[in-house]
PDB file of C-alpha atoms and ligand atoms in Angstrom:
ATOM      1  CA  UNK J  15       0.153  -0.062  -0.305  1.00 89.00           C
ATOM      2  CA  UNK J  16       1.088   3.401  -0.993  1.00 90.00           C
ATOM      3  CA  UNK J  17       0.719   5.977   1.678  1.00 95.00           C
ATOM      4  CA  UNK J  18       1.989   9.412   3.246  1.00 98.00           C
ATOM      5  CA  UNK J  19       3.724   9.165   6.488  1.00 98.00           C
ATOM      6  CA  UNK J  20       4.936  12.509   8.144  1.00 98.00           C
ATOM      7  CA  UNK J  21       5.709  11.136  11.123  1.00 98.00           C
ATOM      8  CA  UNK J  22       9.386  13.074  12.689  1.00 98.00           C
ATOM      9  CA  UNK J  23       8.590  16.022  10.683  1.00 98.00           C
ATOM     10  CA  UNK J  24       7.191  19.472  12.628  1.00 98.00           C
ATOM     11  CA  UNK J  25       4.769  21.112  10.986  1.00 98.00           C
ATOM     12  CA  UNK J  26       3.823  25.111  11.612  1.00 98.00           C
ATOM     13  CA  UNK J  27       0.169  25.998  10.431  1.00 99.00           C
ATOM     14  CA  UNK J  28      -0.515  29.639  10.864  1.00 98.00           C
ATOM     15  CA  UNK J  29      -4.042  30.377  11.021  1.00 98.00           C
ATOM     16  CA  UNK J  30      -5.229  27.175  12.029  1.00 98.00           C
ATOM     17  CA  UNK J  31      -7.702  27.568  14.818  1.00 98.00           C
ATOM     18  CA  UNK J  32     -10.646  27.655  11.870  1.00 97.00           C
ATOM     19  CA  UNK J  33     -11.109  26.921   8.372  1.00 97.00           C
ATOM     20  CA  UNK J  34      -9.009  25.571   6.168  1.00 98.00           C
ATOM     21  CA  UNK J  35      -5.981  26.094   8.401  1.00 98.00           C
ATOM     22  CA  UNK J  36      -8.010  23.991  10.807  1.00 98.00           C
ATOM     23  CA  UNK J  37      -8.073  21.346   8.208  1.00 98.00           C
ATOM     24  CA  UNK J  38      -4.828  21.240   7.224  1.00 98.00           C
ATOM     25  CA  UNK J  39      -3.426  20.519  11.004  1.00 98.00           C
ATOM     26  CA  UNK J  40      -5.969  18.095  10.969  1.00 98.00           C
ATOM     27  CA  UNK J  41      -4.778  16.358   8.094  1.00 98.00           C
ATOM     28  CA  UNK J  42      -0.757  16.856   8.957  1.00 98.00           C
ATOM     29  CA  UNK J  43      -1.303  15.604  12.104  1.00 98.00           C
ATOM     30  CA  UNK J  44      -3.567  12.564  11.213  1.00 98.00           C
ATOM     31  CA  UNK J  45      -0.295  12.069   8.507  1.00 98.00           C
ATOM     32  CA  UNK J  46       1.827  11.596  12.041  1.00 98.00           C
ATOM     33  CA  UNK J  47       3.786  15.042  11.731  1.00 98.00           C
ATOM     34  CA  UNK J  48       3.583  16.855  15.151  1.00 98.00           C
ATOM     35  CA  UNK J  49       1.631  20.235  14.426  1.00 98.00           C
ATOM     36  CA  UNK J  50       1.111  24.291  15.854  1.00 98.00           C
ATOM     37  CA  UNK J  51      -1.713  25.219  15.495  1.00 98.00           C
ATOM     38  CA  UNK J  52      -1.382  28.814  15.384  1.00 98.00           C
ATOM     39  CA  UNK J  53      -3.773  32.100  15.798  1.00 98.00           C
ATOM     40  CA  UNK J  54      -3.828  35.151  17.580  1.00 98.00           C
ATOM     41  CA  UNK J  55      -5.625  34.052  20.402  1.00 98.00           C
ATOM     42  CA  UNK J  56      -3.454  31.641  22.913  1.00 98.00           C
ATOM     43  CA  UNK J  57      -6.463  29.975  24.434  1.00 98.00           C
ATOM     44  CA  UNK J  58      -8.179  29.495  21.302  1.00 98.00           C
ATOM     45  CA  UNK J  59      -5.142  27.801  19.911  1.00 98.00           C
ATOM     46  CA  UNK J  60      -4.543  25.370  22.748  1.00 98.00           C
ATOM     47  CA  UNK J  61      -7.675  24.091  22.605  1.00 98.00           C
ATOM     48  CA  UNK J  62      -7.740  23.316  18.962  1.00 98.00           C
ATOM     49  CA  UNK J  63      -4.001  21.879  19.751  1.00 98.00           C
ATOM     50  CA  UNK J  64      -5.603  20.053  22.790  1.00 98.00           C
ATOM     51  CA  UNK J  65      -8.574  18.434  19.938  1.00 97.00           C
ATOM     52  CA  UNK J  66      -5.929  17.343  18.201  1.00 96.00           C
ATOM     53  CA  UNK J  67      -3.630  15.548  20.293  1.00 91.00           C
ATOM     54  CA  UNK J  68      -1.419  14.977  22.958  1.00 90.00           C
ATOM     55  CA  UNK J  69       1.424  17.531  23.988  1.00 89.00           C
ATOM     56  CA  UNK J  70       3.904  15.337  22.484  1.00 93.00           C
ATOM     57  CA  UNK J  71       2.975  16.389  18.675  1.00 97.00           C
ATOM     58  CA  UNK J  72       0.264  19.216  19.195  1.00 98.00           C
ATOM     59  CA  UNK J  73       0.612  22.537  20.594  1.00 98.00           C
ATOM     60  CA  UNK J  74      -0.846  26.037  20.497  1.00 98.00           C
ATOM     61  CA  UNK J  75       0.799  29.061  19.816  1.00 98.00           C
ATOM     62  CA  UNK J  76      -0.214  32.783  19.218  1.00 98.00           C
ATOM     63  CA  UNK J  77       1.222  35.267  17.101  1.00 98.00           C
ATOM     64  CA  UNK J  78       0.027  38.457  15.090  1.00 98.00           C
ATOM     65  CA  UNK J  79       1.788  37.050  11.788  1.00 98.00           C
ATOM     66  CA  UNK J  80       1.972  41.133  10.906  1.00 98.00           C
ATOM     67  CA  UNK J  81       4.483  41.569  13.928  1.00 98.00           C
ATOM     68  CA  UNK J  82       7.946  40.421  13.447  1.00 98.00           C
ATOM     69  CA  UNK J  83       8.664  40.050  17.124  1.00 98.00           C
ATOM     70  CA  UNK J  84       5.776  37.769  17.680  1.00 98.00           C
ATOM     71  CA  UNK J  85       6.460  35.313  14.823  1.00 98.00           C
ATOM     72  CA  UNK J  86       9.988  35.165  15.699  1.00 98.00           C
ATOM     73  CA  UNK J  87       9.198  34.236  19.382  1.00 98.00           C
ATOM     74  CA  UNK J  88       6.361  31.956  18.237  1.00 98.00           C
ATOM     75  CA  UNK J  89       8.553  30.041  16.077  1.00 98.00           C
ATOM     76  CA  UNK J  90      11.147  29.706  18.970  1.00 98.00           C
ATOM     77  CA  UNK J  91       8.262  28.023  21.117  1.00 98.00           C
ATOM     78  CA  UNK J  92       7.484  25.449  18.758  1.00 98.00           C
ATOM     79  CA  UNK J  93      11.234  24.491  17.779  1.00 98.00           C
ATOM     80  CA  UNK J  94      11.966  24.157  21.643  1.00 97.00           C
ATOM     81  CA  UNK J  95       8.881  21.965  22.080  1.00 97.00           C
ATOM     82  CA  UNK J  96       8.422  20.188  19.002  1.00 98.00           C
ATOM     83  CA  UNK J  97      11.725  20.343  17.208  1.00 98.00           C
ATOM     84  CA  UNK J  98      12.706  21.770  14.326  1.00 98.00           C
ATOM     85  CA  UNK J  99      10.010  22.859  12.133  1.00 98.00           C
ATOM     86  CA  UNK J 100      10.302  21.125   8.638  1.00 98.00           C
ATOM     87  CA  UNK J 101       7.242  22.116   6.947  1.00 99.00           C
ATOM     88  CA  UNK J 102       5.775  25.688   6.754  1.00 99.00           C
ATOM     89  CA  UNK J 103       2.096  26.383   6.127  1.00 99.00           C
ATOM     90  CA  UNK J 104       1.311  30.156   5.579  1.00 99.00           C
ATOM     91  CA  UNK J 105      -2.470  30.091   5.526  1.00 98.00           C
ATOM     92  CA  UNK J 106      -3.384  32.804   7.889  1.00 98.00           C
ATOM     93  CA  UNK J 107      -5.138  35.409   6.370  1.00 98.00           C
ATOM     94  CA  UNK J 108      -8.035  38.083   5.983  1.00 97.00           C
ATOM     95  CA  UNK J 109     -10.038  40.478   4.211  1.00 96.00           C
ATOM     96  CA  UNK J 110     -11.203  44.038   4.443  1.00 97.00           C
ATOM     97  CA  UNK J 111     -13.013  44.299   1.100  1.00 95.00           C
ATOM     98  CA  UNK J 112     -14.303  48.001  -0.737  1.00 97.00           C
ATOM     99  CA  UNK J 113     -13.956  49.236  -4.045  1.00 98.00           C
ATOM    100  CA  UNK J 114     -10.651  51.074  -4.277  1.00 98.00           C
ATOM    101  CA  UNK J 115     -11.747  54.711  -4.297  1.00 98.00           C
ATOM    102  CA  UNK J 116     -13.153  54.164  -0.920  1.00 98.00           C
ATOM    103  CA  UNK J 117     -10.494  52.092   0.772  1.00 98.00           C
ATOM    104  CA  UNK J 118      -8.192  53.334   3.343  1.00 98.00           C
ATOM    105  CA  UNK J 119      -4.983  53.461   3.795  1.00 98.00           C
ATOM    106  CA  UNK J 120      -6.215  51.163   7.100  1.00 98.00           C
ATOM    107  CA  UNK J 121      -7.377  48.549   4.822  1.00 98.00           C
ATOM    108  CA  UNK J 122      -4.917  47.950   2.483  1.00 98.00           C
ATOM    109  CA  UNK J 123      -2.263  47.890   5.341  1.00 98.00           C
ATOM    110  CA  UNK J 124      -3.810  45.124   7.149  1.00 98.00           C
ATOM    111  CA  UNK J 125      -5.043  42.934   4.566  1.00 98.00           C
ATOM    112  CA  UNK J 126      -1.053  43.306   2.865  1.00 99.00           C
ATOM    113  CA  UNK J 127       0.598  43.304   6.390  1.00 98.00           C
ATOM    114  CA  UNK J 128      -0.873  40.104   7.503  1.00 98.00           C
ATOM    115  CA  UNK J 129      -1.471  37.924   3.963  1.00 98.00           C
ATOM    116  CA  UNK J 130       2.054  39.003   1.961  1.00 99.00           C
ATOM    117  CA  UNK J 131       4.016  40.456   5.146  1.00 99.00           C
ATOM    118  CA  UNK J 132       3.214  37.860   7.289  1.00 98.00           C
ATOM    119  CA  UNK J 133       4.337  34.933   5.224  1.00 99.00           C
ATOM    120  CA  UNK J 134       7.510  36.897   4.511  1.00 98.00           C
ATOM    121  CA  UNK J 135       7.938  36.689   8.303  1.00 98.00           C
ATOM    122  CA  UNK J 136       7.554  33.461   8.991  1.00 98.00           C
ATOM    123  CA  UNK J 137       9.593  32.081   6.110  1.00 98.00           C
ATOM    124  CA  UNK J 138      12.540  34.527   6.911  1.00 98.00           C
ATOM    125  CA  UNK J 139      12.546  33.014  10.631  1.00 97.00           C
ATOM    126  CA  UNK J 140      12.056  29.139   9.252  1.00 98.00           C
ATOM    127  CA  UNK J 141      14.642  29.509   5.948  1.00 97.00           C
ATOM    128  CA  UNK J 142      17.938  29.361   8.185  1.00 96.00           C
ATOM    129  CA  UNK J 143      17.279  26.176   9.993  1.00 97.00           C
ATOM    130  CA  UNK J 144      16.172  24.854   7.091  1.00 98.00           C
ATOM    131  CA  UNK J 145      18.882  25.772   5.263  1.00 98.00           C
ATOM    132  CA  UNK J 146      21.538  24.128   8.040  1.00 98.00           C
ATOM    133  CA  UNK J 147      19.556  21.296   7.861  1.00 97.00           C
ATOM    134  CA  UNK J 148      19.194  21.045   3.874  1.00 97.00           C
ATOM    135  CA  UNK J 149      16.176  20.551   3.566  1.00 98.00           C
ATOM    136  CA  UNK J 150      12.283  21.962   4.640  1.00 98.00           C
ATOM    137  CA  UNK J 151       8.901  22.421   2.437  1.00 98.00           C
ATOM    138  CA  UNK J 152       6.806  25.599   2.405  1.00 99.00           C
ATOM    139  CA  UNK J 153       3.614  25.911   1.248  1.00 99.00           C
ATOM    140  CA  UNK J 154       1.675  29.329   1.076  1.00 99.00           C
ATOM    141  CA  UNK J 155      -1.720  29.721   0.542  1.00 98.00           C
ATOM    142  CA  UNK J 156      -2.778  32.136  -1.857  1.00 98.00           C
ATOM    143  CA  UNK J 157      -6.158  32.622  -3.841  1.00 98.00           C
ATOM    144  CA  UNK J 158      -7.706  32.355  -6.661  1.00 97.00           C
ATOM    145  CA  UNK J 159      -8.187  36.050  -6.659  1.00 96.00           C
ATOM    146  CA  UNK J 160      -4.418  36.708  -6.698  1.00 98.00           C
ATOM    147  CA  UNK J 161      -4.320  35.143 -10.189  1.00 97.00           C
ATOM    148  CA  UNK J 162      -7.691  36.405 -11.927  1.00 96.00           C
ATOM    149  CA  UNK J 163      -8.410  39.311  -9.548  1.00 96.00           C
ATOM    150  CA  UNK J 164     -11.909  40.488  -8.142  1.00 94.00           C
ATOM    151  CA  UNK J 165     -13.939  43.507  -7.944  1.00 94.00           C
ATOM    152  CA  UNK J 166     -13.846  45.219  -4.262  1.00 95.00           C
ATOM    153  CA  UNK J 167     -11.135  43.026  -3.265  1.00 96.00           C
ATOM    154  CA  UNK J 168      -7.756  45.412  -4.624  1.00 98.00           C
ATOM    155  CA  UNK J 169      -6.007  44.655  -1.148  1.00 98.00           C
ATOM    156  CA  UNK J 170      -6.431  40.936  -1.000  1.00 98.00           C
ATOM    157  CA  UNK J 171      -5.820  40.629  -4.828  1.00 98.00           C
ATOM    158  CA  UNK J 172      -2.369  42.144  -4.765  1.00 98.00           C
ATOM    159  CA  UNK J 173      -0.989  40.885  -1.287  1.00 99.00           C
ATOM    160  CA  UNK J 174      -2.393  36.912  -2.729  1.00 98.00           C
ATOM    161  CA  UNK J 175      -0.911  37.783  -6.263  1.00 98.00           C
ATOM    162  CA  UNK J 176       2.580  38.904  -4.239  1.00 99.00           C
ATOM    163  CA  UNK J 177       2.678  35.957  -2.166  1.00 98.00           C
ATOM    164  CA  UNK J 178       3.109  33.966  -5.594  1.00 98.00           C
ATOM    165  CA  UNK J 179       6.035  36.359  -6.412  1.00 98.00           C
ATOM    166  CA  UNK J 180       7.104  35.768  -3.272  1.00 98.00           C
ATOM    167  CA  UNK J 181       6.982  32.110  -3.133  1.00 99.00           C
ATOM    168  CA  UNK J 182       8.857  31.869  -6.652  1.00 98.00           C
ATOM    169  CA  UNK J 183      11.825  33.692  -5.538  1.00 98.00           C
ATOM    170  CA  UNK J 184      12.210  32.291  -2.547  1.00 98.00           C
ATOM    171  CA  UNK J 185      12.124  28.702  -4.303  1.00 98.00           C
ATOM    172  CA  UNK J 186      14.743  29.805  -6.682  1.00 98.00           C
ATOM    173  CA  UNK J 187      17.028  31.282  -3.423  1.00 98.00           C
ATOM    174  CA  UNK J 188      16.492  27.674  -1.596  1.00 98.00           C
ATOM    175  CA  UNK J 189      16.562  25.255  -4.273  1.00 98.00           C
ATOM    176  CA  UNK J 190      20.009  24.400  -3.712  1.00 98.00           C
ATOM    177  CA  UNK J 191      19.033  23.889  -0.098  1.00 98.00           C
ATOM    178  CA  UNK J 192      15.956  21.191  -0.874  1.00 98.00           C
ATOM    179  CA  UNK J 193      13.754  24.042   0.565  1.00 98.00           C
ATOM    180  CA  UNK J 194      10.855  23.460  -1.678  1.00 98.00           C
ATOM    181  CA  UNK J 195       8.392  26.220  -2.164  1.00 99.00           C
ATOM    182  CA  UNK J 196       5.358  26.146  -3.195  1.00 99.00           C
ATOM    183  CA  UNK J 197       1.784  27.409  -3.403  1.00 98.00           C
ATOM    184  CA  UNK J 198      -2.380  27.030  -3.419  1.00 98.00           C
ATOM    185  CA  UNK J 199      -4.749  28.762  -5.108  1.00 98.00           C
ATOM    186  CA  UNK J 200      -7.817  27.635  -3.439  1.00 98.00           C
ATOM    187  CA  UNK J 201     -11.139  29.282  -5.589  1.00 97.00           C
ATOM    188  CA  UNK J 202     -14.246  29.546  -3.078  1.00 94.00           C
ATOM    189  CA  UNK J 203     -14.014  27.191   0.121  1.00 96.00           C
ATOM    190  CA  UNK J 204     -16.720  27.301   2.342  1.00 93.00           C
ATOM    191  CA  UNK J 205     -15.209  28.650   5.414  1.00 87.00           C
ATOM    192  CA  UNK J 206     -16.389  31.468   8.029  1.00 84.00           C
ATOM    193  CA  UNK J 207     -14.548  33.647   5.452  1.00 78.00           C
ATOM    194  CA  UNK J 208     -16.941  33.023   2.825  1.00 81.00           C
ATOM    195  CA  UNK J 209     -20.002  32.181   4.891  1.00 82.00           C
ATOM    196  CA  UNK J 210     -20.849  36.022   4.664  1.00 76.00           C
ATOM    197  CA  UNK J 211     -21.416  36.073   0.945  1.00 78.00           C
ATOM    198  CA  UNK J 212     -25.014  37.009  -0.340  1.00 79.00           C
ATOM    199  CA  UNK J 213     -27.427  34.532  -1.764  1.00 84.00           C
ATOM    200  CA  UNK J 214     -27.246  36.805  -5.355  1.00 84.00           C
ATOM    201  CA  UNK J 215     -22.998  36.577  -5.475  1.00 79.00           C
ATOM    202  CA  UNK J 216     -23.103  33.072  -4.392  1.00 82.00           C
ATOM    203  CA  UNK J 217     -24.933  32.137  -7.249  1.00 86.00           C
ATOM    204  CA  UNK J 218     -23.392  34.120  -9.576  1.00 84.00           C
ATOM    205  CA  UNK J 219     -19.956  32.278  -8.158  1.00 86.00           C
ATOM    206  CA  UNK J 220     -21.089  28.753  -8.513  1.00 91.00           C
ATOM    207  CA  UNK J 221     -21.873  29.585 -12.409  1.00 92.00           C
ATOM    208  CA  UNK J 222     -18.365  30.502 -12.896  1.00 92.00           C
ATOM    209  CA  UNK J 223     -16.972  26.615 -11.222  1.00 96.00           C
ATOM    210  CA  UNK J 224     -16.854  24.364 -13.888  1.00 97.00           C
ATOM    211  CA  UNK J 225     -17.888  21.797 -11.194  1.00 97.00           C
ATOM    212  CA  UNK J 226     -20.716  23.532 -10.067  1.00 95.00           C
ATOM    213  CA  UNK J 227     -20.189  23.822  -6.076  1.00 95.00           C
ATOM    214  CA  UNK J 228     -18.183  25.574  -3.921  1.00 95.00           C
ATOM    215  CA  UNK J 229     -14.652  23.433  -2.147  1.00 97.00           C
ATOM    216  CA  UNK J 230     -14.462  22.766   0.904  1.00 97.00           C
ATOM    217  CA  UNK J 231     -11.388  22.995   3.492  1.00 98.00           C
ATOM    218  CA  UNK J 232     -10.283  19.248   2.948  1.00 98.00           C
ATOM    219  CA  UNK J 233      -9.836  19.531  -0.248  1.00 98.00           C
ATOM    220  CA  UNK J 234      -7.104  22.417   0.074  1.00 98.00           C
ATOM    221  CA  UNK J 235      -5.817  20.332   2.844  1.00 98.00           C
ATOM    222  CA  UNK J 236      -5.083  17.339   1.080  1.00 98.00           C
ATOM    223  CA  UNK J 237      -3.052  19.327  -1.758  1.00 98.00           C
ATOM    224  CA  UNK J 238      -0.995  20.342   0.936  1.00 99.00           C
ATOM    225  CA  UNK J 239      -0.590  17.015   2.605  1.00 98.00           C
ATOM    226  CA  UNK J 240       0.519  16.006  -1.089  1.00 98.00           C
ATOM    227  CA  UNK J 241       3.034  18.592  -1.487  1.00 98.00           C
ATOM    228  CA  UNK J 242       4.675  18.124   2.089  1.00 98.00           C
ATOM    229  CA  UNK J 243       5.403  14.441   1.149  1.00 98.00           C
ATOM    230  CA  UNK J 244       7.530  12.408  -0.757  1.00 97.00           C
ATOM    231  CA  UNK J 245       5.389  12.654  -3.646  1.00 98.00           C
ATOM    232  CA  UNK J 246       6.133  16.035  -4.487  1.00 98.00           C
ATOM    233  CA  UNK J 247       9.796  16.469  -3.995  1.00 98.00           C
ATOM    234  CA  UNK J 248      10.706  17.116  -7.587  1.00 98.00           C
ATOM    235  CA  UNK J 249       7.939  20.178  -7.021  1.00 98.00           C
ATOM    236  CA  UNK J 250       9.192  23.510  -6.356  1.00 98.00           C
ATOM    237  CA  UNK J 251       7.729  27.040  -7.099  1.00 98.00           C
ATOM    238  CA  UNK J 252       4.848  26.102  -8.509  1.00 98.00           C
ATOM    239  CA  UNK J 253       0.931  27.433  -7.545  1.00 98.00           C
ATOM    240  CA  UNK J 254      -1.474  24.798  -7.392  1.00 98.00           C
ATOM    241  CA  UNK J 255      -5.109  25.796  -8.286  1.00 98.00           C
ATOM    242  CA  UNK J 256      -7.536  23.909  -6.164  1.00 98.00           C
ATOM    243  CA  UNK J 257     -10.686  26.087  -7.366  1.00 98.00           C
ATOM    244  CA  UNK J 258     -13.367  23.269  -9.018  1.00 98.00           C
ATOM    245  CA  UNK J 259     -11.807  24.877 -12.510  1.00 97.00           C
ATOM    246  CA  UNK J 260     -12.569  28.415 -11.919  1.00 95.00           C
ATOM    247  CA  UNK J 261      -9.140  29.644 -13.748  1.00 94.00           C
ATOM    248  CA  UNK J 262      -7.811  27.469 -16.238  1.00 92.00           C
TER     249      UNK J 262
HETATM  250  P1  NAP N  21     -10.898  32.639   8.245  1.00 96.06           P
HETATM  251  O1  NAP N  21     -11.853  30.827   8.760  1.00 96.06           O
HETATM  252  O2  NAP N  21     -11.214  33.459   8.575  1.00 96.06           O
HETATM  253  O3  NAP N  21      -9.862  31.577   8.852  1.00 96.06           O
HETATM  254  C1  NAP N  21      -8.778  32.593   9.142  1.00 96.06           C
HETATM  255  C2  NAP N  21      -7.442  32.384   9.830  1.00 96.06           C
HETATM  256  O4  NAP N  21      -6.252  33.049   9.780  1.00 96.06           O
HETATM  257  C3  NAP N  21      -7.886  32.184  11.448  1.00 96.06           C
HETATM  258  O5  NAP N  21      -7.156  30.872  12.184  1.00 96.06           O
HETATM  259  C4  NAP N  21      -7.179  33.480  12.013  1.00 96.06           C
HETATM  260  O6  NAP N  21      -6.973  33.648  13.481  1.00 96.06           O
HETATM  261  C5  NAP N  21      -5.693  33.574  11.112  1.00 96.06           C
HETATM  262  N1  NAP N  21      -5.497  34.816  11.049  1.00 96.06           N
HETATM  263  C6  NAP N  21      -5.714  35.761  10.295  1.00 96.06           C
HETATM  264  N2  NAP N  21      -5.213  37.192  10.550  1.00 96.06           N
HETATM  265  C7  NAP N  21      -4.015  36.538  11.037  1.00 96.06           C
HETATM  266  C8  NAP N  21      -3.141  37.663  11.747  1.00 96.06           C
HETATM  267  N3  NAP N  21      -2.852  39.049  11.256  1.00 96.06           N
HETATM  268  N4  NAP N  21      -2.089  36.851  12.143  1.00 96.06           N
HETATM  269  C9  NAP N  21      -2.331  35.396  12.585  1.00 96.06           C
HETATM  270  N5  NAP N  21      -2.902  34.791  12.348  1.00 96.06           N
HETATM  271  C10 NAP N  21      -4.347  35.661  11.737  1.00 96.06           C
HETATM  272  O7  NAP N  21     -10.273  31.888   6.841  1.00 96.06           O
HETATM  273  P2  NAP N  21     -10.133  30.555   5.701  1.00 96.06           P
HETATM  274  O8  NAP N  21     -11.394  30.752   5.058  1.00 96.06           O
HETATM  275  O9  NAP N  21     -10.233  29.151   6.654  1.00 96.06           O
HETATM  276  O10 NAP N  21      -8.895  31.204   4.974  1.00 96.06           O
HETATM  277  C11 NAP N  21      -7.557  30.722   4.750  1.00 96.06           C
HETATM  278  C12 NAP N  21      -6.864  31.291   3.809  1.00 96.06           C
HETATM  279  O11 NAP N  21      -7.075  30.862   2.738  1.00 96.06           O
HETATM  280  C13 NAP N  21      -6.683  32.921   4.018  1.00 96.06           C
HETATM  281  O12 NAP N  21      -5.242  32.766   3.719  1.00 96.06           O
HETATM  282  C14 NAP N  21      -7.674  32.785   2.718  1.00 96.06           C
HETATM  283  O13 NAP N  21      -7.260  34.258   1.874  1.00 96.06           O
HETATM  284  C15 NAP N  21      -7.332  31.620   1.702  1.00 96.06           C
HETATM  285  N6  NAP N  21      -8.333  31.529   1.077  1.00 96.06           N
HETATM  286  C16 NAP N  21      -9.388  31.250   1.567  1.00 96.06           C
HETATM  287  C17 NAP N  21     -10.482  31.114   0.535  1.00 96.06           C
HETATM  288  C18 NAP N  21     -12.054  30.641   1.107  1.00 96.06           C
HETATM  289  O14 NAP N  21     -12.880  30.368   0.097  1.00 96.06           O
HETATM  290  N7  NAP N  21     -12.096  30.575   2.517  1.00 96.06           N
HETATM  291  C19 NAP N  21     -10.196  30.992  -1.225  1.00 96.06           C
HETATM  292  C20 NAP N  21      -9.056  31.517  -1.316  1.00 96.06           C
HETATM  293  C21 NAP N  21      -8.240  31.260  -0.261  1.00 96.06           C
HETATM  294  P3  NAP N  21      -7.720  34.589  14.322  1.00 96.06           P
HETATM  295  O15 NAP N  21      -8.120  35.534  13.618  1.00 96.06           O
HETATM  296  O16 NAP N  21      -8.229  33.914  15.324  1.00 96.06           O
HETATM  297  O17 NAP N  21      -6.349  35.440  14.651  1.00 96.06           O
END
């Protein structure tokens, strides 16, 4: 039987207290990895980690990814407790939608800092260790919106397109050290982030999805598992669209 065994690996999944991140954390844990569950609330992260498993293979950690000092501290805590991070999943993200001419500096900055600069902070913090150990996997969760754009989401689209550029640059920078860096671009996945969509918008979106349905968080998690596995060891700098065919 062919399977994926991540025993001995340590994964940090940012923004894993709910939604897609939570599904990713559960999947990597089920494959044998030790997993750090992360969000901005320490209590929430600890509760979710407790549901996942015992302290030898699961822990909660809190940091605002926009703050480099909090990120460095959180990564130090994870590595002390669970060992060197071998898999980093940059999943933390947010939206603050508005039309361009109404978009405030705050709305722009908050989204760019969380979605793009946050991934820069975590990647920079884990890259040194991965370089020394000559190996690692970094998986960034972008979005179909970073590829095709979306009205009212200039900040979000820019952050997610930026994440694709960041992925490719770092993939080239560290390929010689066997650090593989890839991106997933999910389409519309049923989570709290998309729950607020008005019915009309939801119907219009469905019409644009060849598979005729929204995605599920575990359908993104399965692709993360693949990218973290030995089956993906010749794959770097790629963007895998998990979008029901939206952006082919
Ligand atoms: P979600 O349910 O809103 O969860 C977002 C997670 O990110 C939460 O755990 C949240 O934790 C964390 N987070 C947000 N800002 C953070 C910050 N500054 N620092 C640390 N953690 C932060 O979102 P989701 O729908 O699962 O989306 C997950 C990722 O997939 C995001 O990057 C999103 O852009 C991307 N994506 C989603 C869809 C979709 O259809 N849902 C489609 C394409 C891409 P706290 O708020 O508790 O701190």
